[in-house]
Amino acid sequence: MEKKLIGIDLGGTTIKFGILTSSGEIQQKWSVETNIMDEGSHIVPDIIASINHHLALYKMDQSQFIGIGMGTPGTVDLEAGTVVGAYNLNWKTVQNIKDEIQAGTGIKFAVDNDANVAALGERWKGAGNNSDEVVFVTLGTGVGGGVISNGELLHGQGAAGEIGHINVQPNGYLCTCGGHGCLETYTSATGVVRIARDLAEEFAGESQLKTALDNGEEISSKDVFDLAKKDDVLALKVVDEVCYYLGYACANLAAITNPEFIVIGGGVSAAGEILLSKVEENFNKFAFPTVRTSTHLKLAELGNDAGLYGAASLALQFK
Amino acid sequence: MEKKLIGIDLGGTTIKFGILTSSGEIQQKWSVETNIMDEGSHIVPDIIASINHHLALYKMDQSQFIGIGMGTPGTVDLEAGTVVGAYNLNWKTVQNIKDEIQAGTGIKFAVDNDANVAALGERWKGAGNNSDEVVFVTLGTGVGGGVISNGELLHGQGAAGEIGHINVQPNGYLCTCGGHGCLETYTSATGVVRIARDLAEEFAGESQLKTALDNGEEISSKDVFDLAKKDDVLALKVVDEVCYYLGYACANLAAITNPEFIVIGGGVSAAGEILLSKVEENFNKFAFPTVRTSTHLKLAELGNDAGLYGAASLALQFK
């Protein structure tokens, strides 16, 4: 029987698991809550127990697996298989996860950070069409991403693919990183709302978005895009600004890496076609001519499963 | 006896050749004029004749070589070993240089574009310290470069490393590519002079640069930096603007690829320490914190020989 992969998507609230074929078909999927108590010291034992429990359940054993791959928050040392600084997991000290999980399951283990792993997932089974040249940009609470070139993730000195911290507006909005005008401050879910509040202040016309903001209602990035789709004038202005910055950043990304696809994912990308078409407009304005025709923008296709697919694909190195 | 490499740096005015050891020591060096007559149809035959002539001269034969590597202007098809669109060579149609040079010399041949090859050279024997993570930016008549990550040049869909066309000023200076505000329009040799002319117009104080420009004297990028080193107020303003844009672009390059070194070369970089220190200042302002400490800016070290070293290193793949 063909050997399988295990993918793990470790997040601050849940840990998702999948058993996949080596060609990337999900055959089993389950999840457990992330227990971040006691400095996150239960997380790795919980992962090991959950895998061993499910293998027993499915009457499988370690010899039937190529390996385990995992995506995690924090800063990853790929060689050592350690993670540090994953604050939403309460991991403050270096976690020796590779050795522990290999010992606890008897299966080979590889790890990378969650944004990189999602990039691998979209490349393998999603919008990236299994191309060797894919950039993934994820627009969530923050903005992250991963850059794949020559078929491999770029890591640089450990922080390559910090797409959210491409500077798109010198002296722009203050970012959590301490900089001003990072892409994340304009195109994350919170960035979209920030732009909405800013533009609302000086907006005088008729707008449902303006009314909601003036009434102190809580609005989300989704609300802004939904109103823009209904031609709310202020919401359209906000969307234009968001897409300007994202298109500008994608053009600069493409001048450097010229990927076949730039895949846009994360919560904000659920806005769909309105986002994509306006980002493309700005991309075309700023991109170098040969890059404009050879790099294509696409919406992500895997949603929350990108991490699971990508994590599993990490284990293909053990094949 | 250890086998050798041949490097060729093909330019619009001269073709430089070198015989190198496999560890990158230049043992012989010569050059011939580039004959661009008749749609550049003499270039490849001249290269073959010059190699065969020199091997005979040095009493060497093809069995003593690992391979030949060459850097060329134009758009290169790496697999096919063809070049097209090298206008300063008069090559308007596809040139099948790999097959011809292999047949004419009996030695294996690899080719890449000149900016990529210079990046390989600085990485191998220059400021790149043989790191697997190096970005090279060359400031000449135009601005070009090469990105090396995971030990390999990035090509993307063929146009990766178009560093001169990173947009640093939306709606800025018109670029030859049709865009507005590309890095090249501010930090190439011609860009520096352009900024000087622009700032001179609204400059009122005492300045030798201002006087020279007002007198219609022809000034060069080198003149501007030389005057800045003598504390000419206008020249310092120009240098500040050049270094602002270059530092900003380097910070964004590093957010994406986080190399160990960004190596700055080309004619403009001859300005030296004044350029480097001011670029670093702006880099530090715009770079993501972990990138700021892990990516280091350096001046190129090989000058015009970068292309020769890098070209030779292309042939190491045949080892």
XYZ file of N, CA and C in Angstrom, chain A residues 131 133 147 149-150 152-163 165-171 177-180 182 244 248-249 251-260 285-292 294-295, chain B residues 131 133 147 149-150 152-163 165-171 177-180 182 244 248-249 251-260 285-292 294-295:
312
model
N 3.260 25.035 -9.592
C 4.366 25.737 -10.251
C 5.563 25.832 -9.315
N 7.318 28.476 -9.161
C 7.478 29.914 -8.910
C 6.153 30.499 -8.440
N 7.444 32.849 -0.189
C 7.950 32.983 -1.544
C 8.600 31.662 -1.946
N 10.591 29.828 -5.001
C 11.292 30.037 -6.265
C 12.250 28.873 -6.478
N 12.490 28.509 -7.732
C 13.253 27.295 -8.039
C 12.661 26.097 -7.293
N 11.561 25.929 -4.322
C 11.839 25.883 -2.888
C 11.385 27.148 -2.187
N 10.979 27.030 -0.933
C 10.680 28.207 -0.119
C 11.957 29.012 0.093
N 11.841 30.337 0.015
C 12.961 31.186 0.408
C 12.873 31.426 1.916
N 14.005 31.244 2.583
C 14.060 31.550 4.015
C 15.038 32.678 4.312
N 15.991 32.891 3.404
C 17.028 33.892 3.656
C 17.713 33.580 4.966
N 17.882 34.588 5.801
C 18.482 34.388 7.119
C 17.402 34.025 8.144
N 16.236 33.582 7.672
C 15.182 33.149 8.580
C 13.907 33.968 8.461
N 14.012 35.177 7.910
C 12.838 36.057 7.865
C 12.421 36.451 6.449
N 12.799 35.653 5.442
C 12.325 35.953 4.085
C 10.803 35.794 4.042
N 10.170 36.461 3.097
C 8.719 36.351 2.966
C 7.945 37.186 3.974
N 8.603 38.187 4.568
C 7.897 39.100 5.482
C 7.135 40.140 4.651
N 6.199 39.612 3.867
C 5.526 40.432 2.866
C 4.712 41.549 3.518
N 5.570 43.345 5.758
C 6.436 44.460 6.160
C 7.190 45.066 4.990
N 6.708 44.797 3.775
C 7.145 45.607 2.637
C 6.612 47.009 2.902
N 7.471 47.997 2.792
C 7.019 49.368 3.040
C 6.348 49.926 1.787
N 5.111 50.342 1.933
C 4.370 50.864 0.779
C 4.044 52.348 0.917
N 4.359 52.908 2.061
C 4.056 54.334 2.280
C 5.006 54.891 3.336
N 6.152 55.436 2.866
C 7.094 55.989 3.840
C 6.337 56.996 4.717
N 6.566 56.935 6.015
C 5.862 57.807 6.959
C 4.357 57.549 7.002
N 5.571 46.484 14.075
C 7.017 46.220 14.007
C 7.829 47.449 14.357
N 7.156 48.583 14.505
C 7.870 49.810 14.815
C 8.068 50.702 13.600
N 7.873 50.127 12.408
C 8.011 50.903 11.177
C 6.754 51.711 10.868
N 6.843 52.486 9.822
C 5.697 53.286 9.376
C 5.382 52.953 7.933
N 4.053 49.960 6.624
C 4.149 48.570 6.152
C 2.833 48.160 5.484
N -4.901 49.564 -4.043
C -3.749 50.312 -4.536
C -2.488 49.802 -3.850
N 0.469 47.652 -5.639
C 1.813 48.254 -5.648
C 2.830 47.267 -5.068
N 2.499 46.669 -3.934
C 3.415 45.713 -3.302
C 3.620 44.481 -4.189
N 3.492 44.361 -7.410
C 4.355 44.747 -8.541
C 5.819 44.706 -8.112
N 6.108 45.181 -6.908
C 7.495 45.167 -6.432
C 7.970 43.760 -6.088
N 7.081 42.972 -5.521
C 7.381 41.555 -5.310
C 7.768 40.892 -6.628
N 7.012 41.214 -7.657
C 7.217 40.563 -8.958
C 8.452 41.085 -9.672
N 8.845 42.338 -9.411
C 10.092 42.851 -10.000
C 11.281 42.076 -9.450
N 11.144 41.588 -8.236
C 12.248 40.883 -7.583
C 12.224 39.385 -7.876
N 11.021 38.776 -7.836
C 10.969 37.312 -7.961
C 10.257 36.817 -9.219
N 9.511 37.676 -9.888
C 8.815 37.312 -11.132
C 8.193 35.919 -11.099
N 7.320 35.658 -10.113
C 6.720 34.322 -10.025
C 5.695 34.102 -11.139
N 5.333 32.840 -11.347
C 4.248 32.566 -12.300
C 2.920 33.050 -11.700
N -0.375 48.785 -13.390
C 0.157 50.153 -13.445
C 1.623 50.194 -13.019
N 1.986 49.399 -12.023
C 3.317 49.527 -11.430
C 4.319 48.454 -11.861
N 3.860 47.382 -12.482
C 4.766 46.270 -12.795
C 5.570 46.536 -14.063
N 6.789 46.028 -14.066
C 7.680 46.063 -15.222
C 7.013 45.276 -16.362
N 7.085 45.787 -17.610
C 6.312 45.170 -18.705
C 6.419 43.644 -18.834
N 7.642 43.076 -18.855
C 7.716 41.622 -19.052
C 7.168 40.867 -17.836
N 7.238 41.525 -16.682
C 6.705 40.915 -15.465
C 5.174 40.947 -15.491
N 4.639 42.050 -15.997
C 3.182 42.231 -16.077
C 2.528 41.092 -16.851
N 4.018 38.040 -17.435
C 4.416 36.678 -17.033
C 4.011 36.310 -15.615
N 3.654 37.297 -14.794
C 3.202 37.015 -13.428
C 1.691 37.224 -13.351
N 28.276 33.195 0.438
C 27.015 32.883 1.127
C 25.974 32.350 0.141
N 22.935 33.233 0.355
C 21.869 34.241 0.371
C 22.469 35.618 0.105
N 19.432 38.038 -7.668
C 19.049 37.568 -6.346
C 19.436 36.094 -6.237
N 19.288 32.888 -3.698
C 18.709 32.362 -2.473
C 18.740 30.847 -2.534
N 18.883 30.199 -1.391
C 19.112 28.748 -1.359
C 20.281 28.370 -2.265
N 21.008 29.493 -5.144
C 20.715 29.534 -6.576
C 20.199 30.900 -7.008
N 20.528 31.297 -8.230
C 19.937 32.510 -8.797
C 18.432 32.332 -8.946
N 17.685 33.381 -8.616
C 16.252 33.363 -8.928
C 16.055 33.863 -10.359
N 15.276 33.143 -11.119
C 14.928 33.583 -12.466
C 13.432 33.845 -12.614
N 12.631 33.232 -11.750
C 11.190 33.374 -11.901
C 10.785 32.937 -13.298
N 9.954 33.734 -13.937
C 9.546 33.426 -15.306
C 10.527 34.029 -16.301
N 11.727 34.360 -15.849
C 12.757 34.885 -16.746
C 13.215 36.286 -16.388
N 12.392 37.019 -15.626
C 12.717 38.420 -15.353
C 12.883 38.710 -13.860
N 13.173 37.704 -13.050
C 13.433 37.988 -11.632
C 14.697 38.834 -11.516
N 14.807 39.580 -10.422
C 16.001 40.401 -10.218
C 15.988 41.704 -10.995
N 14.817 42.128 -11.439
C 14.710 43.438 -12.121
C 14.663 44.533 -11.060
N 15.761 44.608 -10.322
C 15.824 45.480 -9.157
C 15.689 46.950 -9.540
N 13.719 48.124 -11.478
C 12.325 48.463 -11.724
C 11.429 48.216 -10.510
N 12.034 48.111 -9.339
C 11.266 48.235 -8.101
C 10.756 49.677 -8.073
N 9.475 49.841 -7.840
C 8.921 51.195 -7.802
C 9.159 51.811 -6.430
N 9.825 52.958 -6.411
C 10.131 53.604 -5.127
C 9.421 54.937 -4.971
N 8.736 55.370 -6.015
C 8.038 56.659 -5.954
C 6.878 56.653 -6.945
N 5.693 56.243 -6.477
C 4.545 56.223 -7.386
C 4.407 57.615 -8.017
N 4.200 57.664 -9.309
C 4.111 58.940 -10.023
C 5.418 59.721 -10.009
N 11.147 51.991 -19.054
C 10.219 50.848 -19.127
C 8.775 51.302 -19.297
N 8.544 52.616 -19.206
C 7.183 53.128 -19.326
C 6.552 53.443 -17.983
N 7.156 52.919 -16.921
C 6.635 53.188 -15.580
C 7.079 54.541 -15.049
N 6.591 54.864 -13.877
C 6.976 56.112 -13.222
C 7.532 55.799 -11.842
N 10.576 54.192 -11.010
C 11.424 53.008 -10.808
C 12.732 53.441 -10.136
N 18.376 57.711 -0.023
C 17.045 57.437 0.518
C 16.357 56.362 -0.331
N 15.597 52.530 0.834
C 14.190 52.113 0.859
C 13.998 50.837 0.040
N 14.571 50.807 -1.160
C 14.443 49.624 -2.018
C 15.136 48.417 -1.382
N 15.534 47.821 1.773
C 14.703 47.349 2.886
C 13.576 46.463 2.361
N 12.973 46.844 1.246
C 11.889 46.034 0.688
C 12.408 44.747 0.059
N 13.561 44.831 -0.582
C 14.221 43.621 -1.068
C 14.438 42.642 0.075
N 14.891 43.174 1.209
C 15.240 42.333 2.346
C 14.002 41.797 3.061
N 12.877 42.521 3.007
C 11.637 42.002 3.588
C 11.188 40.756 2.825
N 11.531 40.696 1.561
C 11.094 39.591 0.717
C 12.097 38.433 0.740
N 13.400 38.749 0.664
C 14.393 37.673 0.523
C 15.338 37.537 1.716
N 15.400 38.549 2.583
C 16.253 38.504 3.785
C 17.616 37.856 3.538
N 18.387 38.411 2.595
C 19.695 37.821 2.308
C 20.682 38.102 3.429
N 21.792 37.365 3.432
C 22.863 37.685 4.382
C 23.538 38.998 3.972
N 16.039 52.512 8.690
C 14.770 53.184 8.962
C 13.590 52.351 8.459
N 13.760 51.716 7.318
C 12.620 51.059 6.675
C 12.572 49.545 6.842
N 13.664 48.929 7.283
C 13.694 47.468 7.323
C 12.998 46.908 8.563
N 12.388 45.748 8.396
C 11.759 44.985 9.476
C 12.855 44.621 10.493
N 12.555 44.740 11.810
C 13.616 44.582 12.813
C 14.517 43.350 12.661
N 13.946 42.141 12.506
C 14.840 40.969 12.422
C 15.653 40.980 11.129
N 15.113 41.636 10.112
C 15.830 41.750 8.840
C 16.980 42.753 8.976
N 16.718 43.819 9.711
C 17.717 44.880 9.912
C 19.001 44.308 10.512
N 19.857 40.971 10.430
C 20.403 39.770 9.768
C 20.854 40.018 8.337
N 20.435 41.122 7.731
C 20.869 41.452 6.372
C 21.891 42.589 6.442
